[in-house]
Short mmCIF file of C-alpha atoms in Angstrom, two decimals:
data_model
loop_
_atom_site.label_atom_id
_atom_site.label_comp_id
_atom_site.label_asym_id
_atom_site.label_seq_id
_atom_site.Cartn_x
_atom_site.Cartn_y
_atom_site.Cartn_z
CA MET A 1 52.33 63.68 53.81
CA GLU A 2 50.79 60.99 54.66
CA PHE A 3 47.29 60.21 53.57
CA GLU A 4 44.76 58.75 54.98
CA PHE A 5 42.50 55.80 53.45
CA ASP A 6 38.98 54.86 54.38
CA HIS A 7 38.84 51.64 53.94
CA SER A 8 34.91 51.46 54.82
CA ASP A 9 32.08 50.26 52.28
CA GLY A 10 30.77 52.42 49.69
CA PHE A 11 27.58 51.24 50.00
CA ASP A 12 27.04 51.82 53.93
CA ARG A 13 27.73 55.68 53.12
CA THR A 14 24.93 55.23 49.86
CA PRO A 15 21.37 56.99 52.16
CA ASP A 16 18.39 54.55 51.53
CA PRO A 17 16.54 57.00 49.63
CA LEU A 18 19.06 56.51 46.80
CA ILE A 19 19.13 52.82 47.03
CA HIS A 20 15.29 52.47 47.00
CA LEU A 21 15.33 54.10 43.90
CA ILE A 22 18.18 51.72 42.28
CA PHE A 23 15.76 49.12 43.70
CA ASN A 24 12.44 51.05 42.07
CA GLN A 25 14.74 50.57 38.40
CA ILE A 26 16.28 47.38 38.79
CA SER A 27 12.28 46.06 39.57
CA ASP A 28 12.75 42.77 38.35
CA ILE A 29 10.93 40.74 41.61
CA LYS A 30 13.62 37.67 40.70
CA THR A 31 16.44 39.94 40.28
CA LEU A 32 15.66 41.95 43.34
CA ILE A 33 14.90 38.71 45.64
CA ARG A 34 18.72 37.58 45.30
CA CYS A 35 19.50 41.35 46.50
CA ARG A 36 18.46 40.57 49.79
CA SER A 37 20.97 37.83 50.22
CA VAL A 38 23.88 40.36 49.46
CA SER A 39 23.58 42.22 53.11
CA LYS A 40 21.40 42.48 55.74
CA ARG A 41 20.73 46.28 55.11
CA PHE A 42 20.13 45.25 51.39
CA ASN A 43 17.62 42.49 53.17
CA SER A 44 15.61 44.86 54.82
CA LEU A 45 15.82 47.60 52.08
CA VAL A 46 14.37 45.48 49.35
CA PRO A 47 10.64 44.47 50.39
CA GLN A 48 10.25 48.28 50.74
CA ALA A 49 10.77 48.67 46.81
CA ASP A 50 7.27 50.18 45.64
CA SER A 51 7.85 49.93 41.82
CA LEU A 52 7.90 46.42 40.96
CA LEU A 53 8.08 43.76 37.89
CA LEU A 54 6.77 40.28 37.97
CA ARG A 55 7.46 38.05 35.38
CA VAL A 56 5.56 34.70 35.81
CA ASP A 57 6.78 30.99 34.43
CA ARG A 58 4.49 29.16 34.88
CA VAL A 59 0.85 29.80 37.78
CA ILE A 60 -0.21 27.64 40.29
CA SER A 61 -2.56 27.91 42.94
CA ALA A 62 -1.80 29.12 46.44
CA THR A 63 -3.09 25.87 47.51
CA ASP A 64 -1.33 24.07 45.48
CA SER A 65 2.33 22.93 46.37
CA ASP A 66 5.00 21.43 43.79
CA ASP A 67 7.65 20.18 46.57
CA ASP A 68 7.02 17.35 44.58
CA ASP A 69 8.78 18.00 42.25
CA ASP A 70 12.07 19.25 43.42
CA SER A 71 14.73 17.04 43.43
CA PHE A 72 17.25 16.09 45.87
CA LEU A 73 19.89 18.24 44.46
CA ILE A 74 17.57 21.29 44.48
CA ALA A 75 16.54 20.63 48.41
CA PHE A 76 20.21 20.06 49.37
CA LEU A 77 20.88 23.81 47.53
CA ARG A 78 17.64 25.05 49.42
CA SER A 79 19.00 24.18 52.59
CA ILE A 80 22.77 25.32 52.24
CA ILE A 81 21.32 28.89 51.35
CA LYS A 82 18.79 28.77 53.72
CA SER A 83 21.49 28.14 56.66
CA LEU A 84 24.10 30.62 55.05
CA HIS A 85 21.43 33.49 54.97
CA HIS A 86 20.45 32.80 58.56
CA LEU A 87 24.20 34.31 59.48
CA VAL A 88 23.95 37.07 57.67
CA SER A 89 20.20 37.96 59.22
CA PRO A 90 18.28 35.50 61.74
CA SER A 91 15.24 37.58 61.91
CA LYS A 92 14.04 37.05 57.86
CA PRO A 93 13.74 33.75 56.22
CA LEU A 94 15.17 34.25 51.99
CA PRO A 95 12.43 33.71 49.63
CA ASN A 96 12.40 29.90 48.82
CA PRO A 97 13.65 30.19 45.23
CA THR A 98 12.41 26.22 44.27
CA ARG A 99 8.69 28.72 44.81
CA SER A 100 9.06 31.10 42.25
CA GLN A 101 6.56 29.58 40.52
CA ASN A 102 3.92 30.22 43.66
CA SER A 103 0.96 32.18 42.96
CA PRO A 104 1.11 36.10 42.50
CA ALA A 105 0.38 36.74 45.82
CA GLN A 106 2.15 34.49 47.74
CA ILE A 107 5.23 35.93 46.01
CA LEU A 108 4.43 39.63 46.33
CA ARG A 109 3.60 39.42 50.25
CA GLU A 110 7.78 39.57 50.59
CA PHE A 111 6.74 43.40 49.92
CA GLU A 112 5.32 45.94 52.07
CA LYS A 113 4.51 48.90 49.53
CA ILE A 114 3.58 47.93 46.43
CA ARG A 115 2.66 51.09 44.21
CA ASN A 116 3.16 49.96 40.49
CA LEU A 117 2.74 46.59 39.75
CA GLN A 118 3.17 45.04 36.20
CA ILE A 119 2.96 41.17 35.85
CA GLU A 120 4.25 39.38 32.77
CA LEU A 121 2.63 36.30 32.23
CA PRO A 122 3.91 33.63 29.77
CA SER A 123 2.02 33.70 26.64
CA GLY A 124 -0.97 35.04 25.25
CA ASP A 125 -4.42 33.08 26.30
CA LEU A 126 -5.81 32.89 23.02
CA ARG A 127 -5.73 30.16 20.34
CA LEU A 128 -5.82 31.10 17.20
CA GLU A 129 -5.31 29.69 13.73
CA LYS A 130 -2.39 30.57 11.63
CA GLY A 131 -2.03 33.69 10.46
CA THR A 132 -4.42 35.46 12.82
CA THR A 133 -3.51 38.20 15.14
CA ILE A 134 -5.90 39.84 18.11
CA ARG A 135 -4.54 42.91 20.79
CA TRP A 136 -6.86 43.92 23.39
CA LYS A 137 -6.72 46.28 26.34
CA ALA A 138 -9.03 45.75 28.83
CA ASP A 139 -9.91 48.14 31.82
CA PHE A 140 -11.72 46.91 35.62
CA GLY A 141 -12.59 48.30 38.50
CA LYS A 142 -14.94 45.62 40.82
CA THR A 143 -15.70 44.66 37.26
CA LEU A 144 -14.98 45.04 33.40
CA LYS A 145 -14.92 48.67 32.43
CA SER A 146 -14.35 48.90 29.20
CA CYS A 147 -12.03 46.34 27.23
CA VAL A 148 -10.74 47.56 23.04
CA ILE A 149 -10.06 44.65 20.49
CA LEU A 150 -8.01 45.08 17.46
CA GLY A 151 -8.10 41.71 14.96
CA PHE A 152 -6.80 41.08 11.61
CA ARG A 153 -5.40 38.27 9.43
CA SER A 154 -1.83 38.99 7.73
CA GLY A 155 -1.15 38.41 3.99
CA ASP A 156 -3.22 38.46 1.25
CA GLY A 157 -6.19 35.76 2.39
CA GLY A 158 -7.49 35.42 -1.00
CA GLY A 159 -10.92 36.43 -1.70
CA GLY A 160 -12.48 39.35 0.55
CA GLU A 161 -15.13 39.78 2.63
CA ALA A 162 -17.63 42.72 1.38
CA GLU A 163 -20.14 43.03 4.29
CA LEU A 164 -18.48 42.26 8.40
CA GLY A 165 -21.71 39.29 8.03
CA GLY A 166 -20.02 37.65 5.17
CA GLY A 167 -17.95 34.65 4.45
CA GLY A 168 -14.47 34.34 3.17
CA ALA A 169 -11.22 35.52 4.47
CA GLY A 170 -11.82 36.28 7.92
CA GLY A 171 -14.81 34.46 8.80
CA GLY A 172 -18.12 36.77 8.82
CA LEU A 173 -19.19 38.27 12.08
CA LYS A 174 -19.39 34.85 14.13
CA MET A 175 -15.63 34.36 13.74
CA ARG A 176 -15.34 38.04 15.11
CA VAL A 177 -17.67 37.74 17.86
CA VAL A 178 -15.68 34.48 18.54
CA TRP A 179 -12.54 36.35 18.85
CA THR A 180 -14.19 39.38 21.26
CA ILE A 181 -16.08 36.71 23.43
CA SER A 182 -12.51 34.77 23.58
CA ALA A 183 -10.68 38.07 24.59
CA LEU A 184 -13.17 39.14 27.13
CA ILE A 185 -12.71 35.40 28.75
CA ALA A 186 -9.31 35.83 28.80
CA ALA A 187 -9.34 39.49 30.00
CA SER A 188 -11.66 38.41 33.11
CA ALA A 189 -9.18 35.54 33.86
CA ARG A 190 -6.45 37.66 34.40
CA HIS A 191 -8.25 40.10 36.59
CA TYR A 192 -9.51 37.18 38.74
CA MET A 193 -5.98 35.92 39.51
CA MET A 194 -5.37 39.48 40.56
CA VAL A 195 -8.25 40.59 43.01
CA GLU A 196 -6.49 38.72 46.20
CA VAL A 197 -2.90 40.94 45.46
CA VAL A 198 -5.24 44.28 45.19
CA ASN A 199 -6.74 43.31 48.59
CA GLU A 200 -3.53 43.01 50.27
CA HIS A 201 -1.59 46.10 49.08
CA LYS A 202 -3.33 48.79 49.88
CA GLU A 203 -1.18 51.28 48.78
CA LEU A 204 -1.46 50.25 45.07
CA GLU A 205 -2.16 52.70 42.62
CA ASN A 206 -1.29 51.29 39.40
CA LEU A 207 -2.08 47.48 38.19
CA VAL A 208 -1.23 45.96 34.72
CA ILE A 209 -1.38 42.75 33.92
CA LYS A 210 0.56 41.74 30.01
CA ASP A 211 1.96 38.84 28.85
CA ARG A 212 5.39 38.05 26.80
CA GLU A 213 3.40 38.21 23.45
CA ASP A 214 1.63 41.26 23.65
CA GLU A 215 -1.67 40.31 22.63
CA GLY A 216 -3.62 41.54 25.65
CA LYS A 217 -3.25 43.41 28.82
CA VAL A 218 -5.10 44.48 31.34
CA VAL A 219 -4.95 48.02 33.05
CA MET A 220 -6.53 48.80 37.19
CA ASP A 221 -5.81 52.61 37.80
CA LYS A 222 -5.69 53.69 41.24
CA LYS A 223 -9.95 54.30 41.28
CA GLY A 224 -10.72 51.20 39.20
CA LEU A 225 -7.99 49.40 42.29
CA ARG A 226 -10.82 51.26 44.94
CA GLU A 227 -13.35 50.06 43.54
CA CYS A 228 -12.53 46.66 43.76
CA ARG A 229 -11.11 46.85 47.50
CA GLU A 230 -14.61 48.24 48.12
CA SER A 231 -16.53 45.72 46.41
CA GLN A 232 -15.04 43.15 48.59
CA GLY A 233 -15.52 44.99 51.46
CA GLU A 234 -19.50 45.37 50.94
CA GLY A 235 -19.89 41.35 50.25
CA GLU A 236 -20.17 42.40 46.33
CA GLU A 237 -17.25 40.73 44.84
CA ALA A 238 -17.46 39.86 41.39
CA GLU A 239 -18.90 36.85 40.93
CA LEU A 240 -16.63 33.69 40.18
CA ASN A 241 -17.29 31.48 36.94
CA ASN A 242 -15.04 28.36 38.02
CA ALA A 243 -16.25 26.08 34.84
CA SER A 244 -13.05 24.07 33.64
CA SER A 245 -11.36 25.07 30.78
CA GLY A 246 -9.23 21.76 30.44
CA ASN A 247 -6.04 23.52 31.57
CA GLY A 248 -5.20 21.46 34.26
CA VAL A 249 -2.68 21.94 37.44
CA GLY A 250 -0.53 25.58 36.94
CA LEU A 251 -2.78 26.80 34.80
CA TRP A 252 -5.55 27.76 37.51
CA TRP A 253 -5.96 31.12 36.04
CA ARG A 254 -7.60 29.81 32.55
CA SER A 255 -10.06 28.19 34.33
CA ASN A 256 -11.20 30.51 36.98
CA ARG A 257 -12.55 34.45 36.14
CA THR A 258 -14.88 36.79 37.24
CA THR A 259 -18.50 37.32 35.68
CA VAL A 260 -18.56 39.57 32.30
CA PRO A 261 -21.58 42.11 32.75
CA ALA A 262 -23.84 42.48 30.22
CA VAL A 263 -22.55 44.15 27.47
CA ARG A 264 -22.36 46.69 24.51
CA MET A 265 -20.09 46.10 21.72
CA ARG A 266 -19.69 48.85 18.70
CA MET A 267 -17.74 46.80 15.80
CA ARG A 268 -16.04 48.03 12.77
CA HIS A 269 -15.00 46.58 9.79
CA GLU A 270 -12.69 46.37 7.24
CA ALA A 271 -12.68 43.90 4.44
CA ARG A 272 -9.38 44.40 2.76
CA MET A 273 -6.74 47.71 3.86
CA GLU A 274 -3.00 47.88 3.14
CA LEU A 275 -1.56 50.00 5.31
CA SER A 276 1.68 53.01 4.41
CA CYS A 277 4.18 50.56 5.91
CA GLY A 278 3.02 47.98 3.28
CA ALA A 279 1.38 45.60 5.77
CA LYS A 280 -1.47 43.71 4.25
CA MET A 281 -4.63 43.20 6.59
CA VAL A 282 -7.63 41.29 5.94
CA GLY A 283 -10.44 41.24 7.65
CA ALA A 284 -9.28 44.07 10.27
CA THR A 285 -12.07 44.31 13.40
CA LEU A 286 -12.33 46.87 15.79
CA VAL A 287 -14.38 45.98 18.37
CA VAL A 288 -15.10 48.61 21.64
CA VAL A 289 -16.99 47.12 24.75
CA ARG A 290 -18.13 48.70 27.01
CA PRO A 291 -20.90 47.33 30.36
CA ILE A 292 -24.09 48.36 29.30
CA ASN A 293 -26.16 51.16 31.05
CA GLN A 294 -22.27 52.60 31.90
CA GLY A 295 -22.75 56.14 31.15
CA ASN A 296 -23.57 59.27 33.15
CA GLY A 297 -25.56 58.53 36.55
CA GLY A 298 -25.97 55.35 35.15
CA GLY A 299 -27.75 55.95 31.95
CA GLU A 300 -27.14 55.13 28.15
CA ARG A 301 -24.64 57.11 26.91
CA SER A 302 -25.75 58.94 23.28
CA GLU A 303 -24.75 57.96 19.94
CA VAL A 304 -21.54 61.20 19.83
CA GLU A 305 -20.82 60.37 23.78
CA GLU A 306 -20.31 56.72 22.49
CA GLN A 307 -18.53 57.27 19.01
CA THR A 308 -16.16 60.21 20.90
CA GLY A 309 -15.54 57.70 23.69
CA ASP A 310 -14.38 55.02 20.92
CA VAL A 311 -11.61 57.45 19.43
CA GLY A 312 -9.73 57.71 23.03
CA LEU A 313 -10.17 54.11 24.50
CA ALA A 314 -9.09 52.22 20.97
CA LEU A 315 -6.19 55.12 20.59
CA GLY A 316 -5.43 55.15 24.22
CA ALA A 317 -4.81 51.28 23.65
CA PHE A 318 -3.16 51.26 20.58
CA GLY A 319 -1.60 54.63 20.38
CA GLU A 320 2.03 53.45 21.07
CA ASP A 321 2.36 51.20 17.65
CA ALA A 322 2.53 52.98 14.51
CA VAL A 323 1.14 50.05 12.57
CA TYR A 324 -1.92 49.71 14.84
CA CYS A 325 -2.46 53.07 14.99
CA GLU A 326 -2.91 54.25 11.56
CA ALA A 327 -5.52 50.62 11.42
CA VAL A 328 -7.36 51.80 14.53
CA GLU A 329 -7.68 55.66 13.00
CA ARG A 330 -8.77 54.03 9.82
CA LEU A 331 -11.43 51.78 10.89
CA LEU A 332 -12.66 54.84 13.47
CA LYS A 333 -13.71 55.81 9.87
CA SER A 334 -15.50 52.88 9.15
CA ARG A 335 -19.59 51.88 9.71
CA SER A 336 -20.10 50.80 13.26
CA TYR A 337 -22.38 48.26 13.96
CA ILE A 338 -23.74 47.21 17.64
CA LEU A 339 -24.23 43.80 18.93
CA GLU A 340 -24.95 43.54 22.74
CA MET A 341 -24.73 39.95 24.72
CA ASN A 342 -25.78 38.95 27.87
CA SER A 343 -23.68 38.62 31.37
CA PHE A 344 -21.71 35.69 31.34
#
């Protein structure tokens, strides 16, 4: 009996939809870019991946250049890689490995049909004193739609705060307002960074910009993304604030941001809180921020609507973490204070 052996490559028999599924599971853009050099077929299929994760080591402006930072060795290796790739697929050049620190918009132009995109920044944007923790989540369309902020200091803290406006371990009302403004500035800076990406990728349905420290998260759903694109078309782009933050080249998104509209902030506070896991929070504060006149039909929300909405927004922002969820549930039962802030 004679046996015939199939010497063909197994990848050649794998259907394109299955490879697309694998690429979407990989999602990491740096890995996918490397996959393009595997074969001519992979080179053509990778740009069709629609669920992507971009881990950013350092972000520079699309107009900045990092060629001056390249060493002779890197430039030499780059030329070799480029030459080898031309032998495999002369029609499409291999993305330059040394340019991985370009703006997100430049990197993502290599992909054609992005639907779900997650951007991971190298660090949080807030500079806090030791022992202070802030977590926030902001929802955007053409501008801010809502933001939830949770802040506290860990440990005993020494002394307490009988009232929100008092002094003591957490710094009182002034400190909490600073926390809130800082989080809103960080959120609007991340939104600014992604406006170009949103406009270029019309198929995008879900966008998340977070950081490796899990400090904050900006989200844009399908409706918010559509609002952002339409505002550009109408010439109503959210105003840009170009005030320098002194962070220098490489951190351009922190010195450019969309304008935060006039907002209404509902703040809740507990001077001291001990959770079921034994963790202690000093000066725990929950702030729910909404643009003024965001109610149905553009009118103001009723007190009941706001209180009910606060529960959904706060638990939606921190419900996945058991510790933060417990803290939020307790803070939602506390007395609330209303503050309003002009656009900035």
